mmCIF file of C-alpha atoms and ligand atoms in Angstrom:
data_model
loop_
_atom_site.group_PDB
_atom_site.id
_atom_site.type_symbol
_atom_site.label_atom_id
_atom_site.label_comp_id
_atom_site.label_asym_id
_atom_site.label_seq_id
_atom_site.Cartn_x
_atom_site.Cartn_y
_atom_site.Cartn_z
ATOM 1 C CA UNK A 1 0.000 0.000 0.000
ATOM 2 C CA UNK A 2 1.171 3.523 -0.777
ATOM 3 C CA UNK A 3 2.695 4.938 2.441
ATOM 4 C CA UNK A 4 0.377 7.917 2.395
ATOM 5 C CA UNK A 5 -2.688 5.655 2.540
ATOM 6 C CA UNK A 6 -1.291 3.793 5.536
ATOM 7 C CA UNK A 7 -0.487 7.077 7.327
ATOM 8 C CA UNK A 8 -4.018 8.340 6.684
ATOM 9 C CA UNK A 9 -5.502 5.023 7.798
ATOM 10 C CA UNK A 10 -3.582 5.180 11.035
ATOM 11 C CA UNK A 11 -4.068 8.890 11.787
ATOM 12 C CA UNK A 12 -7.616 9.255 10.351
ATOM 13 C CA UNK A 13 -6.784 12.745 9.104
ATOM 14 C CA UNK A 14 -3.773 15.040 8.804
ATOM 15 C CA UNK A 15 -3.537 18.806 8.168
ATOM 16 C CA UNK A 16 -2.848 19.844 4.561
ATOM 17 C CA UNK A 17 0.726 21.001 5.258
ATOM 18 C CA UNK A 18 1.603 17.542 6.583
ATOM 19 C CA UNK A 19 0.066 15.943 3.498
ATOM 20 C CA UNK A 20 2.140 18.223 1.231
ATOM 21 C CA UNK A 21 5.321 17.522 3.202
ATOM 22 C CA UNK A 22 4.807 13.756 2.929
ATOM 23 C CA UNK A 23 3.834 13.871 -0.774
ATOM 24 C CA UNK A 24 6.854 15.978 -1.723
ATOM 25 C CA UNK A 25 9.576 15.193 0.802
ATOM 26 C CA UNK A 26 8.962 11.889 2.590
ATOM 27 C CA UNK A 27 12.094 9.716 2.422
ATOM 28 C CA UNK A 28 10.218 6.720 0.941
ATOM 29 C CA UNK A 29 7.550 8.399 -1.138
ATOM 30 C CA UNK A 30 8.376 12.094 -1.638
ATOM 31 C CA UNK A 31 8.138 13.442 -5.169
ATOM 32 C CA UNK A 32 11.371 15.488 -4.945
ATOM 33 C CA UNK A 33 13.145 12.660 -3.117
ATOM 34 C CA UNK A 34 12.297 9.965 -5.663
ATOM 35 C CA UNK A 35 12.032 11.785 -8.993
ATOM 36 C CA UNK A 36 13.860 14.224 -11.226
ATOM 37 C CA UNK A 37 10.829 16.278 -12.217
ATOM 38 C CA UNK A 38 12.519 18.814 -14.487
ATOM 39 C CA UNK A 39 12.476 19.268 -18.241
ATOM 40 C CA UNK A 40 10.686 17.937 -21.300
ATOM 41 C CA UNK A 41 10.603 14.344 -20.054
ATOM 42 C CA UNK A 42 9.680 15.357 -16.517
ATOM 43 C CA UNK A 43 6.636 17.174 -15.208
ATOM 44 C CA UNK A 44 7.511 20.850 -15.495
ATOM 45 C CA UNK A 45 10.073 23.292 -16.779
ATOM 46 C CA UNK A 46 11.555 26.270 -14.964
ATOM 47 C CA UNK A 47 13.175 29.491 -16.238
ATOM 48 C CA UNK A 48 16.812 28.265 -16.062
ATOM 49 C CA UNK A 49 15.845 25.326 -18.271
ATOM 50 C CA UNK A 50 14.129 27.558 -20.804
ATOM 51 C CA UNK A 51 17.044 29.879 -21.479
ATOM 52 C CA UNK A 52 20.632 30.355 -20.276
ATOM 53 C CA UNK A 53 19.952 34.064 -20.429
ATOM 54 C CA UNK A 54 17.919 33.808 -17.225
ATOM 55 C CA UNK A 55 20.994 32.736 -15.233
ATOM 56 C CA UNK A 56 23.204 35.130 -17.135
ATOM 57 C CA UNK A 57 21.053 38.084 -16.082
ATOM 58 C CA UNK A 58 21.004 36.963 -12.441
ATOM 59 C CA UNK A 59 24.799 36.628 -12.566
ATOM 60 C CA UNK A 60 25.193 40.159 -13.951
ATOM 61 C CA UNK A 61 22.817 41.382 -11.253
ATOM 62 C CA UNK A 62 24.930 39.668 -8.538
ATOM 63 C CA UNK A 63 28.153 41.233 -9.824
ATOM 64 C CA UNK A 64 26.505 44.686 -9.861
ATOM 65 C CA UNK A 65 25.256 44.144 -6.334
ATOM 66 C CA UNK A 66 28.733 43.136 -5.191
ATOM 67 C CA UNK A 67 30.108 46.351 -6.748
ATOM 68 C CA UNK A 68 27.367 48.298 -4.970
ATOM 69 C CA UNK A 69 28.507 46.752 -1.665
ATOM 70 C CA UNK A 70 32.008 48.082 -2.322
ATOM 71 C CA UNK A 71 33.494 44.864 -3.761
ATOM 72 C CA UNK A 72 33.903 42.962 -0.452
ATOM 73 C CA UNK A 73 36.769 40.429 -0.398
ATOM 74 C CA UNK A 74 34.375 37.589 0.390
ATOM 75 C CA UNK A 75 30.920 37.193 -1.047
ATOM 76 C CA UNK A 76 28.675 34.174 -0.463
ATOM 77 C CA UNK A 77 25.949 33.134 -2.812
ATOM 78 C CA UNK A 78 23.381 30.719 -1.422
ATOM 79 C CA UNK A 79 21.008 29.090 -3.874
ATOM 80 C CA UNK A 80 17.878 27.730 -2.240
ATOM 81 C CA UNK A 81 16.455 24.584 -3.857
ATOM 82 C CA UNK A 82 18.753 24.350 -6.903
ATOM 83 C CA UNK A 83 16.683 21.684 -8.707
ATOM 84 C CA UNK A 84 18.778 19.989 -11.398
ATOM 85 C CA UNK A 85 21.630 22.517 -10.958
ATOM 86 C CA UNK A 86 21.054 24.352 -14.258
ATOM 87 C CA UNK A 87 20.883 27.842 -12.751
ATOM 88 C CA UNK A 88 24.105 27.336 -10.802
ATOM 89 C CA UNK A 89 25.904 26.146 -13.958
ATOM 90 C CA UNK A 90 24.770 29.256 -15.877
ATOM 91 C CA UNK A 91 25.699 31.553 -12.988
ATOM 92 C CA UNK A 92 29.214 30.114 -12.771
ATOM 93 C CA UNK A 93 29.732 30.413 -16.519
ATOM 94 C CA UNK A 94 29.004 34.152 -16.394
ATOM 95 C CA UNK A 95 30.788 34.757 -13.078
ATOM 96 C CA UNK A 96 34.007 33.461 -14.659
ATOM 97 C CA UNK A 97 33.898 36.449 -17.023
ATOM 98 C CA UNK A 98 34.162 38.761 -14.009
ATOM 99 C CA UNK A 99 37.530 37.692 -12.615
ATOM 100 C CA UNK A 100 37.716 40.020 -9.573
ATOM 101 C CA UNK A 101 34.242 38.933 -8.468
ATOM 102 C CA UNK A 102 34.939 35.251 -9.137
ATOM 103 C CA UNK A 103 38.003 35.391 -6.896
ATOM 104 C CA UNK A 104 35.916 36.623 -3.933
ATOM 105 C CA UNK A 105 33.020 34.223 -4.490
ATOM 106 C CA UNK A 106 31.916 31.077 -2.739
ATOM 107 C CA UNK A 107 28.658 29.297 -3.448
ATOM 108 C CA UNK A 108 26.541 27.192 -1.071
ATOM 109 C CA UNK A 109 23.582 25.159 -2.206
ATOM 110 C CA UNK A 110 20.725 24.160 0.068
ATOM 111 C CA UNK A 111 18.930 21.077 -1.209
ATOM 112 C CA UNK A 112 16.680 18.693 0.710
ATOM 113 C CA UNK A 113 16.703 15.868 -1.833
ATOM 114 C CA UNK A 114 19.747 13.555 -1.939
ATOM 115 C CA UNK A 115 18.754 12.406 -5.380
ATOM 116 C CA UNK A 116 18.740 15.983 -6.715
ATOM 117 C CA UNK A 117 21.936 16.744 -4.801
ATOM 118 C CA UNK A 118 23.658 13.956 -6.726
ATOM 119 C CA UNK A 119 22.412 15.363 -10.033
ATOM 120 C CA UNK A 120 23.600 18.846 -8.994
ATOM 121 C CA UNK A 121 27.039 17.552 -7.974
ATOM 122 C CA UNK A 122 27.565 15.801 -11.312
ATOM 123 C CA UNK A 123 26.391 18.743 -13.327
ATOM 124 C CA UNK A 124 28.157 21.568 -11.460
ATOM 125 C CA UNK A 125 31.510 19.986 -10.569
ATOM 126 C CA UNK A 126 33.223 23.145 -9.305
ATOM 127 C CA UNK A 127 35.319 23.513 -6.133
ATOM 128 C CA UNK A 128 33.721 26.850 -5.289
ATOM 129 C CA UNK A 129 30.404 25.101 -4.722
ATOM 130 C CA UNK A 130 29.567 23.243 -1.509
ATOM 131 C CA UNK A 131 26.294 22.018 -0.033
ATOM 132 C CA UNK A 132 24.887 23.105 3.301
ATOM 133 C CA UNK A 133 22.242 21.379 5.412
ATOM 134 C CA UNK A 134 20.519 24.425 6.872
ATOM 135 C CA UNK A 135 20.560 28.230 6.721
ATOM 136 C CA UNK A 136 22.167 28.277 10.158
ATOM 137 C CA UNK A 137 25.311 26.650 8.736
ATOM 138 C CA UNK A 138 26.188 30.012 7.135
ATOM 139 C CA UNK A 139 28.588 32.009 9.258
ATOM 140 C CA UNK A 140 30.074 34.689 7.027
ATOM 141 C CA UNK A 141 28.933 37.231 4.477
ATOM 142 C CA UNK A 142 27.826 39.375 2.802
ATOM 143 C CA UNK A 143 25.325 36.841 1.470
ATOM 144 C CA UNK A 144 23.237 36.847 -1.688
ATOM 145 C CA UNK A 145 20.353 34.398 -1.339
ATOM 146 C CA UNK A 146 18.908 33.355 -4.711
ATOM 147 C CA UNK A 147 15.662 31.411 -4.992
ATOM 148 C CA UNK A 148 13.827 30.442 -8.153
ATOM 149 C CA UNK A 149 10.601 28.516 -7.619
ATOM 150 C CA UNK A 150 11.765 27.524 -4.150
ATOM 151 C CA UNK A 151 9.057 29.027 -1.962
ATOM 152 C CA UNK A 152 6.208 27.678 -4.117
ATOM 153 C CA UNK A 153 7.413 24.144 -3.362
ATOM 154 C CA UNK A 154 7.060 24.535 0.417
ATOM 155 C CA UNK A 155 4.087 23.257 2.414
ATOM 156 C CA UNK A 156 1.199 25.556 3.293
ATOM 157 C CA UNK A 157 -1.834 25.333 5.533
ATOM 158 C CA UNK A 158 -5.239 26.325 4.192
ATOM 159 C CA UNK A 159 -7.907 27.860 6.389
ATOM 160 C CA UNK A 160 -11.422 28.108 5.017
ATOM 161 C CA UNK A 161 -13.720 30.859 6.247
ATOM 162 C CA UNK A 162 -17.446 30.025 6.264
ATOM 163 C CA UNK A 163 -20.099 32.215 7.868
ATOM 164 C CA UNK A 164 -17.507 33.786 10.161
ATOM 165 C CA UNK A 165 -16.158 30.406 11.319
ATOM 166 C CA UNK A 166 -12.615 29.264 10.511
ATOM 167 C CA UNK A 167 -11.957 25.665 9.409
ATOM 168 C CA UNK A 168 -8.553 24.118 8.796
ATOM 169 C CA UNK A 169 -8.271 21.926 5.699
ATOM 170 C CA UNK A 170 -7.279 18.366 6.570
ATOM 171 C CA UNK A 171 -6.864 15.318 4.367
ATOM 172 C CA UNK A 172 -8.467 11.914 4.990
ATOM 173 C CA UNK A 173 -9.490 8.654 3.303
ATOM 174 C CA UNK A 174 -12.859 8.070 1.626
ATOM 175 C CA UNK A 175 -14.638 5.389 -0.473
ATOM 176 C CA UNK A 176 -13.594 2.422 1.676
ATOM 177 C CA UNK A 177 -10.078 3.802 1.992
ATOM 178 C CA UNK A 178 -9.608 3.801 -1.781
ATOM 179 C CA UNK A 179 -9.574 7.563 -2.269
ATOM 180 C CA UNK A 180 -8.208 10.665 -0.558
ATOM 181 C CA UNK A 181 -10.303 13.744 0.052
ATOM 182 C CA UNK A 182 -10.345 17.036 1.940
ATOM 183 C CA UNK A 183 -11.941 17.313 5.343
ATOM 184 C CA UNK A 184 -12.797 20.620 7.032
ATOM 185 C CA UNK A 185 -12.078 20.656 10.759
ATOM 186 C CA UNK A 186 -12.800 23.583 13.032
ATOM 187 C CA UNK A 187 -9.543 25.535 13.357
ATOM 188 C CA UNK A 188 -8.099 25.709 16.856
ATOM 189 C CA UNK A 189 -7.852 29.017 18.693
ATOM 190 C CA UNK A 190 -4.059 29.120 18.433
ATOM 191 C CA UNK A 191 -4.162 28.835 14.649
ATOM 192 C CA UNK A 192 -6.867 31.513 14.304
ATOM 193 C CA UNK A 193 -4.867 33.837 16.559
ATOM 194 C CA UNK A 194 -1.758 33.182 14.486
ATOM 195 C CA UNK A 195 -3.307 33.977 11.078
ATOM 196 C CA UNK A 196 -4.898 37.100 12.538
ATOM 197 C CA UNK A 197 -1.613 38.280 14.029
ATOM 198 C CA UNK A 198 0.144 37.637 10.720
ATOM 199 C CA UNK A 199 -2.414 39.874 9.020
ATOM 200 C CA UNK A 200 -3.190 37.104 6.529
ATOM 201 C CA UNK A 201 -6.922 37.678 6.293
ATOM 202 C CA UNK A 202 -8.359 39.762 3.439
ATOM 203 C CA UNK A 203 -11.109 39.200 0.834
ATOM 204 C CA UNK A 204 -11.856 35.648 -0.260
ATOM 205 C CA UNK A 205 -12.630 32.422 1.530
ATOM 206 C CA UNK A 206 -9.409 30.411 1.500
ATOM 207 C CA UNK A 207 -6.550 31.771 3.572
ATOM 208 C CA UNK A 208 -3.184 30.271 2.729
ATOM 209 C CA UNK A 209 -0.691 30.217 5.559
ATOM 210 C CA UNK A 210 2.856 29.502 4.309
ATOM 211 C CA UNK A 211 4.094 27.743 7.462
ATOM 212 C CA UNK A 212 7.399 26.542 6.024
ATOM 213 C CA UNK A 213 8.243 29.705 4.069
ATOM 214 C CA UNK A 214 7.859 31.823 7.215
ATOM 215 C CA UNK A 215 10.568 29.781 8.953
ATOM 216 C CA UNK A 216 12.923 30.262 5.988
ATOM 217 C CA UNK A 217 12.193 34.004 5.762
ATOM 218 C CA UNK A 218 13.007 34.378 9.446
ATOM 219 C CA UNK A 219 16.295 32.419 9.242
ATOM 220 C CA UNK A 220 17.347 34.255 6.056
ATOM 221 C CA UNK A 221 16.503 37.667 7.530
ATOM 222 C CA UNK A 222 18.630 36.950 10.607
ATOM 223 C CA UNK A 223 21.627 36.134 8.418
ATOM 224 C CA UNK A 224 21.143 39.242 6.256
ATOM 225 C CA UNK A 225 20.826 41.454 9.330
ATOM 226 C CA UNK A 226 23.985 39.918 10.772
ATOM 227 C CA UNK A 227 26.233 39.626 7.712
ATOM 228 C CA UNK A 228 24.690 42.098 5.217
ATOM 229 C CA UNK A 229 23.388 41.044 1.780
ATOM 230 C CA UNK A 230 19.945 40.228 0.471
ATOM 231 C CA UNK A 231 17.375 37.757 -0.841
ATOM 232 C CA UNK A 232 16.413 37.778 -4.522
ATOM 233 C CA UNK A 233 13.457 35.521 -5.180
ATOM 234 C CA UNK A 234 11.447 34.605 -8.301
ATOM 235 C CA UNK A 235 8.137 32.810 -8.053
ATOM 236 C CA UNK A 236 4.716 32.262 -9.480
ATOM 237 C CA UNK A 237 2.573 34.548 -7.332
ATOM 238 C CA UNK A 238 0.524 37.610 -6.679
ATOM 239 C CA UNK A 239 1.418 41.146 -5.655
ATOM 240 C CA UNK A 240 -2.168 41.918 -4.649
ATOM 241 C CA UNK A 241 -3.544 41.012 -1.230
ATOM 242 C CA UNK A 242 -6.146 38.266 -1.623
ATOM 243 C CA UNK A 243 -7.402 35.040 -0.023
ATOM 244 C CA UNK A 244 -7.611 32.396 -2.690
ATOM 245 C CA UNK A 245 -7.028 28.666 -3.073
ATOM 246 C CA UNK A 246 -3.892 28.397 -5.250
ATOM 247 C CA UNK A 247 -2.834 24.831 -4.475
ATOM 248 C CA UNK A 248 -2.316 22.798 -7.621
ATOM 249 C CA UNK A 249 -0.868 19.536 -8.797
ATOM 250 C CA UNK A 250 1.250 19.272 -11.955
ATOM 251 C CA UNK A 251 2.098 16.090 -13.829
ATOM 252 C CA UNK A 252 3.598 15.751 -17.311
ATOM 253 C CA UNK A 253 3.239 19.493 -17.958
ATOM 254 C CA UNK A 254 -0.500 19.486 -17.169
ATOM 255 C CA UNK A 255 -2.694 20.131 -14.163
ATOM 256 C CA UNK A 256 -3.682 16.929 -12.368
ATOM 257 C CA UNK A 257 -5.859 15.910 -9.445
ATOM 258 C CA UNK A 258 -4.167 16.738 -6.118
ATOM 259 C CA UNK A 259 -5.061 13.347 -4.642
ATOM 260 C CA UNK A 260 -4.901 10.947 -7.601
ATOM 261 C CA UNK A 261 -1.173 10.166 -7.485
ATOM 262 C CA UNK A 262 0.397 11.305 -4.195
ATOM 263 C CA UNK A 263 4.171 11.329 -4.471
ATOM 264 C CA UNK A 264 3.975 11.088 -8.263
ATOM 265 C CA UNK A 265 3.047 14.662 -9.085
ATOM 266 C CA UNK A 266 4.264 18.091 -8.042
ATOM 267 C CA UNK A 267 2.228 20.113 -5.553
ATOM 268 C CA UNK A 268 2.699 23.869 -5.606
ATOM 269 C CA UNK A 269 0.977 27.013 -4.434
ATOM 270 C CA UNK A 270 1.388 30.632 -5.467
ATOM 271 C CA UNK A 271 3.577 32.878 -3.388
ATOM 272 C CA UNK A 272 1.741 35.704 -1.625
ATOM 273 C CA UNK A 273 4.282 38.433 -2.358
ATOM 274 C CA UNK A 274 2.435 41.079 -0.330
ATOM 275 C CA UNK A 275 2.683 38.833 2.712
ATOM 276 C CA UNK A 276 6.353 38.049 1.985
ATOM 277 C CA UNK A 277 7.134 41.789 1.784
ATOM 278 C CA UNK A 278 5.272 42.400 5.060
ATOM 279 C CA UNK A 279 7.071 39.540 6.795
ATOM 280 C CA UNK A 280 10.516 40.570 5.574
ATOM 281 C CA UNK A 281 9.897 44.149 6.642
ATOM 282 C CA UNK A 282 8.766 42.958 10.062
ATOM 283 C CA UNK A 283 12.085 41.082 10.149
ATOM 284 C CA UNK A 284 13.782 44.459 9.773
ATOM 285 C CA UNK A 285 14.668 44.219 6.065
ATOM 286 C CA UNK A 286 13.926 46.647 3.262
ATOM 287 C CA UNK A 287 11.803 45.525 0.267
ATOM 288 C CA UNK A 288 11.493 48.449 -2.087
ATOM 289 C CA UNK A 289 9.246 46.927 -4.709
ATOM 290 C CA UNK A 290 7.728 43.743 -6.088
ATOM 291 C CA UNK A 291 8.157 43.578 -9.842
ATOM 292 C CA UNK A 292 7.443 41.092 -12.639
ATOM 293 C CA UNK A 293 10.005 38.710 -14.105
ATOM 294 C CA UNK A 294 9.616 40.476 -17.450
ATOM 295 C CA UNK A 295 10.423 43.934 -16.078
ATOM 296 C CA UNK A 296 13.283 42.639 -13.948
ATOM 297 C CA UNK A 297 15.012 40.789 -16.787
ATOM 298 C CA UNK A 298 14.525 43.663 -19.233
ATOM 299 C CA UNK A 299 15.950 46.185 -16.764
ATOM 300 C CA UNK A 300 19.023 44.035 -16.221
ATOM 301 C CA UNK A 301 19.505 43.940 -20.011
ATOM 302 C CA UNK A 302 18.196 40.644 -21.373
ATOM 303 C CA UNK A 303 17.006 42.088 -24.715
ATOM 304 C CA UNK A 304 20.336 43.795 -25.415
ATOM 305 C CA UNK A 305 22.160 40.561 -24.582
ATOM 306 C CA UNK A 306 19.870 38.523 -26.851
ATOM 307 C CA UNK A 307 20.501 40.956 -29.703
ATOM 308 C CA UNK A 308 24.270 40.629 -29.270
ATOM 309 C CA UNK A 309 24.035 36.821 -29.128
ATOM 310 C CA UNK A 310 21.872 36.650 -32.236
ATOM 311 C CA UNK A 311 24.400 38.440 -34.423
ATOM 312 C CA UNK A 312 26.427 36.064 -36.591
ATOM 313 C CA UNK A 313 24.208 33.030 -35.919
ATOM 314 C CA UNK A 314 21.908 31.171 -38.291
ATOM 315 C CA UNK A 315 18.283 32.203 -38.656
ATOM 316 C CA UNK A 316 17.251 28.997 -36.864
ATOM 317 C CA UNK A 317 19.497 29.766 -33.883
ATOM 318 C CA UNK A 318 18.237 33.335 -33.713
ATOM 319 C CA UNK A 319 14.621 32.125 -33.806
ATOM 320 C CA UNK A 320 15.415 29.715 -30.964
ATOM 321 C CA UNK A 321 16.937 32.486 -28.794
ATOM 322 C CA UNK A 322 13.887 34.717 -29.215
ATOM 323 C CA UNK A 323 11.344 31.904 -28.884
ATOM 324 C CA UNK A 324 12.834 31.061 -25.486
ATOM 325 C CA UNK A 325 13.004 34.717 -24.523
ATOM 326 C CA UNK A 326 9.316 35.101 -25.317
ATOM 327 C CA UNK A 327 8.500 32.326 -22.834
ATOM 328 C CA UNK A 328 10.470 34.092 -20.116
ATOM 329 C CA UNK A 329 9.142 37.564 -20.856
ATOM 330 C CA UNK A 330 5.555 37.349 -22.158
ATOM 331 C CA UNK A 331 3.151 38.909 -19.734
ATOM 332 C CA UNK A 332 0.605 36.084 -20.089
ATOM 333 C CA UNK A 333 3.345 33.549 -19.444
ATOM 334 C CA UNK A 334 6.208 33.585 -16.959
ATOM 335 C CA UNK A 335 7.014 37.245 -17.634
ATOM 336 C CA UNK A 336 3.882 38.487 -15.896
ATOM 337 C CA UNK A 337 2.840 35.541 -13.749
ATOM 338 C CA UNK A 338 6.217 35.370 -12.024
ATOM 339 C CA UNK A 339 7.071 38.114 -9.577
ATOM 340 C CA UNK A 340 10.464 39.162 -8.249
ATOM 341 C CA UNK A 341 11.324 40.576 -4.851
ATOM 342 C CA UNK A 342 14.602 41.787 -3.402
ATOM 343 C CA UNK A 343 14.946 42.157 0.364
ATOM 344 C CA UNK A 344 18.074 43.812 1.697
ATOM 345 C CA UNK A 345 19.388 45.349 4.901
ATOM 346 C CA UNK A 346 17.264 48.278 6.002
ATOM 347 C CA UNK A 347 19.896 50.935 5.437
ATOM 348 C CA UNK A 348 20.729 49.740 1.891
ATOM 349 C CA UNK A 349 19.121 50.743 -1.392
ATOM 350 C CA UNK A 350 20.203 48.624 -4.361
ATOM 351 C CA UNK A 351 17.583 49.006 -7.093
ATOM 352 C CA UNK A 352 18.864 47.315 -10.277
ATOM 353 C CA UNK A 353 16.003 45.398 -11.906
ATOM 354 C CA UNK A 354 13.255 47.136 -9.918
HETATM 355 C C1 SAM B 1 10.301 23.696 -7.907
HETATM 356 S S1 SAM B 1 11.923 23.160 -7.588
HETATM 357 C C2 SAM B 1 12.856 24.528 -8.267
HETATM 358 C C3 SAM B 1 14.215 24.123 -8.769
HETATM 359 C C4 SAM B 1 15.133 25.185 -9.337
HETATM 360 N N1 SAM B 1 15.309 26.305 -8.441
HETATM 361 C C5 SAM B 1 14.691 25.654 -10.709
HETATM 362 O O1 SAM B 1 14.306 26.801 -10.831
HETATM 363 O O2 SAM B 1 14.747 24.858 -11.649
HETATM 364 C C6 SAM B 1 12.107 23.284 -5.849
HETATM 365 C C7 SAM B 1 13.477 22.912 -5.321
HETATM 366 O O3 SAM B 1 13.546 23.187 -3.911
HETATM 367 C C8 SAM B 1 14.027 22.032 -3.213
HETATM 368 N N2 SAM B 1 13.512 22.111 -1.838
HETATM 369 C C9 SAM B 1 12.238 22.052 -1.425
HETATM 370 N N3 SAM B 1 12.140 22.164 -0.078
HETATM 371 C C10 SAM B 1 13.390 22.321 0.378
HETATM 372 C C11 SAM B 1 13.954 22.508 1.675
HETATM 373 N N4 SAM B 1 13.193 22.548 2.766
HETATM 374 N N5 SAM B 1 15.278 22.657 1.768
HETATM 375 C C12 SAM B 1 16.056 22.622 0.664
HETATM 376 N N6 SAM B 1 15.586 22.445 -0.587
HETATM 377 C C13 SAM B 1 14.279 22.285 -0.739
HETATM 378 C C14 SAM B 1 13.502 20.891 -4.065
HETATM 379 O O4 SAM B 1 14.074 19.661 -3.772
HETATM 380 C C15 SAM B 1 13.825 21.450 -5.463
HETATM 381 O O5 SAM B 1 15.190 21.331 -5.749
#
């Protein structure tokens, strides 16, 4: 029997965040632990896999930020959830062009999946790159935290508001233990207090509470406050305050039923960028603006770079460069749906890309 069915049979019901954590990260069943979900033959594709220019622009941004900091002798880059390692490979390729920066650089990767770690190690193969187990392992800076589609892969709780009463979404078995379904349980006082104090409630019935992301934002903020630096994050999400059910399951590049194949499909939710900004500011950081992926990449110079690259190449190669760029930049696609946020130390004001 699938482990998740036996857990549900034993426990009767579990909160949604526990279900997500088991489905994605359980050592025997977890989607990210067992599978390599990336690319054409996987379940989904991310920006670094669409075009190398994505990583190139982030690399240029990092070098500019380092210059803005006064070219410190040591600079740490921490990539959160590096997937198949593609972004790190592209970053390193561009960093090597900036020799003074490259000399000062060390890179740490934070990855929960041993299977993905192995793929990253094979692909990256560079002495500057080492893996850390937790944010607390970092003890020097300044630090640039980079996250692409990291926060949307972390477990959330959902609280449903009906006639003024709050219910927490749980997951349980149905149909003679053959199926999984949602179960609404009255939310406990502590949870209601917590979502109220976090200022998570606005219009709409489903309140999403990013339990895991909050822990990361707190640990990251502490390190930035201590060592200087910032967090640059890209994610599918909204920059308008709203309460909406955004949980979805993706399999073979299509939406799938959340419960039909636990452990076999990706589960993600949109990042609430307004809440992230609020939280980071409460943690004493400065977030000047939330922008779109399209605006960010254009401001860093992606179109100019694409034009340079497409000189002296065949028509087919040029078409390929711009086809990929369109996927990254189109407003109806990743360009508009993905938002970008940069949180830095309160006294600092680096604005490239925003
Ligand atoms: C949606 S993937 C994004 C991968 C990559 N950043 C990209 O853009 O292609 C999420 C990544 O975060 C990792 N991850 C999820 N939770 C994590 C955690 N708590 N600690 C470290 N890595 C985690 C996953 O294993 C995976 O590598």
